[in-house]
Amino acid sequence: MIFLAIFSFAIKLILHYHITWRMYEIRFHGRGGQGGRMAAEAYALAAFLEGNYAVSFPFFGAERRGAPVRAFTRVDNKKIRIKTQVYEPDYVVVLDETLIETEDVLEGLKEDGMVIINTQRKPEEVKLSKPVKCATVDATSIALDILGRPITNTSILGAIAKATGKVSIESIEKAIIEKFGERLGKEAGEKNALAARTAYEKTLIGVSQGGKAFVPRKKWLPDVNEMPVGGATPAMKTDAGLVGIGSFIENKTGDWRTFIPSIDKEKCIGCRFCWFYCPEGCIEMVDNKANVNYDYCKGCGICANECPVNAIEMKREVRT
Amino acid sequence: MNIKDLPEEDYFTSGHTACAGCPAPAIVRNMMKIFGKDTIVYTPANCLLVFSGTYPYLAWKVPYLHEAFENTGSCISGVARAYKKIGKKALVVGIAGDGGTYDIGIQALSGAAERDEDVIYVCYDNEAYMNTGIQRSGSTPYGASTTTTPAGKKIPGKLRHKKDMAEIMRAHEIPYMATLSISHPKDFLNKVEKAKNVKGFRYLHVFSPCPTGWRFDPSKSVEIARKAVQSGMWTLYEAEYGEITGIYKPKKKIPVEEYIKGQGRFRHLTPEMIEELQRWVDRKWKRLYGEEP
Ligand SMILES: Cc1ncc(C[n+]2csc(CCOP(=O)(O)OP(=O)(O)O)c2C)c(N)n1
Ligand code: SF4
Ligand SMILES: [Mg+2]
């Protein structure tokens, strides 16, 4: 009798840990420099602190600060042997809301999956490819308030804790203090933990709108006969757009921005300093006044910092 | 030459993928305005290659090529000689990072300079290997924290001072060499124009603060370059055949402490370390200006 009871208890335990406890996977979408990778790592640490196994890694490419990047976290109660990127996530985390306009962040999301987005909008106001469980939080404002910089990776962790209930906010705070404190100092660690807690309290949970269509960006994939000799590529128009000399002009980098410059034409004296210094080459002189081409402006703020008459002001960009 | 004399025409386009606030694109765009359309550009592996030439996309509107990391000097020599052979006139320019110049590329560079190849070699100096994630180079200054000289319990950042690459190039007694900073536009443009019009080997060394690797606010890139010049961390001068022909002296010298403020890579510096950095600056100052700071 006793033997049977122990046996069935053991079976229950095994069932609990190996069948009901399913590995879950998170895919982070962010921009280089927003700290998506650190968020993925800190989340893994929080899960580890609660006695789980966890791994995290970024997608490596040529991406720089501001360019779209991805990072991944896997959590399980046993050793994790999978080493691939996450293709069918349980949760998708979006650190920069401009990313939901240009790619389908829901790609591969599991049936009962959920998306967590940094936006000023409510879940019901977010338009995605299909209606899904959705949590939103204005992580950028929280980060600006508490940290003074639009670095949203710690705030978003609080939102993940709230939305998924998979790790406690306390473990998130601990992980942040350990991870960020080590790198940036104790005070910064604590501030970041506060950002996470604040986001935790402000996260809204609901269901997104669906129906947004995405046309996947075509790639130029020449076959061996079409391939120019030695890869030497003259300027060419292809179905996938321009390639070769000067073709980067089709890459609009304006959606990298958090802050947007606005130029007071009355104050501008036409000195051309901003025109000279702008790394994007996106300032044009119109009637001897500076004018920004917002298609390319990444919002670095050098123009505002260098303008000798303070004619340029950087403002938080509100995207609608 | 002044900013207002620069042509509108660009040979380096928008849409490249440099980090926000990286001054390197502004450096090359403005240089290209002067070099003009009959230019051929070579870059080895570095940030510039990756953010302006992500195959099949290119931000350059002139012929452009890249080969290996270590052979900028040889590649531009070869291109220049090929053009000479076919009798076409072209300005051949190689643009390498500090890693590609101070360290791995130094022998190819030295060889090309010694042979007096008819090319322009540009080094944009962001004081570390940035493209691969901030590893120290021969250019990284004393005390700076990088991923291979991480400031922590074992070491307080880089233990050695910055190598004086500009002086190494001056010692080659080449027709023209100059150090530049984007924060001083008039000086910058005059030197680029001069380099264009000299024949033989020309070396331009531009200071290029990196917001990502040095950990500062992207809006401060130009301001930090300016402070580097004002503090003496970076000295603007030019030389012909090894003789210094011009040197810019800051009106007011600021302490090194003011330059390093706001740069995360120096955040851990103790007062003693700041003094050590200041002593290095003062020695360099005395050597170049021939007087006590
Ligand atoms: C022989 C060789 N070794 C290493 C590399 C990897 N690599 C590519 S770019 C780079 C760093 C370049 O540093 P730097 O020249 O200072 O330019 P930056 O990226 O800092 O602008 C390295 C190490 C390589 N491409 N080739
Ligand atoms: S890592 Fe530094 S040098 Fe490279 S693109 Fe970014 S800011 Fe420029
Ligand atoms: Mg470098």
Short mmCIF file of C-alpha atoms in Angstrom, two decimals, chain A residues 8 13 17 94 108 123 138 142 152 174 180-181 216 223 229 241 255 267 269:
data_model
loop_
_atom_site.label_atom_id
_atom_site.label_comp_id
_atom_site.label_asym_id
_atom_site.label_seq_id
_atom_site.Cartn_x
_atom_site.Cartn_y
_atom_site.Cartn_z
CA SER A 8 1.93 7.29 -7.52
CA LEU A 13 6.03 14.53 -9.53
CA TYR A 17 8.05 18.37 -13.87
CA VAL A 94 9.24 44.25 -28.37
CA GLY A 108 6.10 31.73 -35.29
CA PRO A 123 -3.19 46.63 -25.86
CA ASP A 138 5.35 52.86 -21.73
CA ILE A 142 9.60 55.17 -17.34
CA THR A 152 14.19 50.38 -21.86
CA LYS A 174 17.51 40.75 -7.82
CA PHE A 180 23.49 45.87 -14.02
CA GLY A 181 24.97 46.76 -10.65
CA PRO A 216 8.05 40.59 -46.68
CA ASP A 223 22.03 32.86 -59.57
CA VAL A 229 32.32 38.76 -61.65
CA GLY A 241 15.34 47.43 -55.16
CA ASP A 255 12.67 54.78 -37.49
CA LYS A 267 16.81 81.52 -35.25
CA ILE A 269 21.65 81.77 -39.27
#
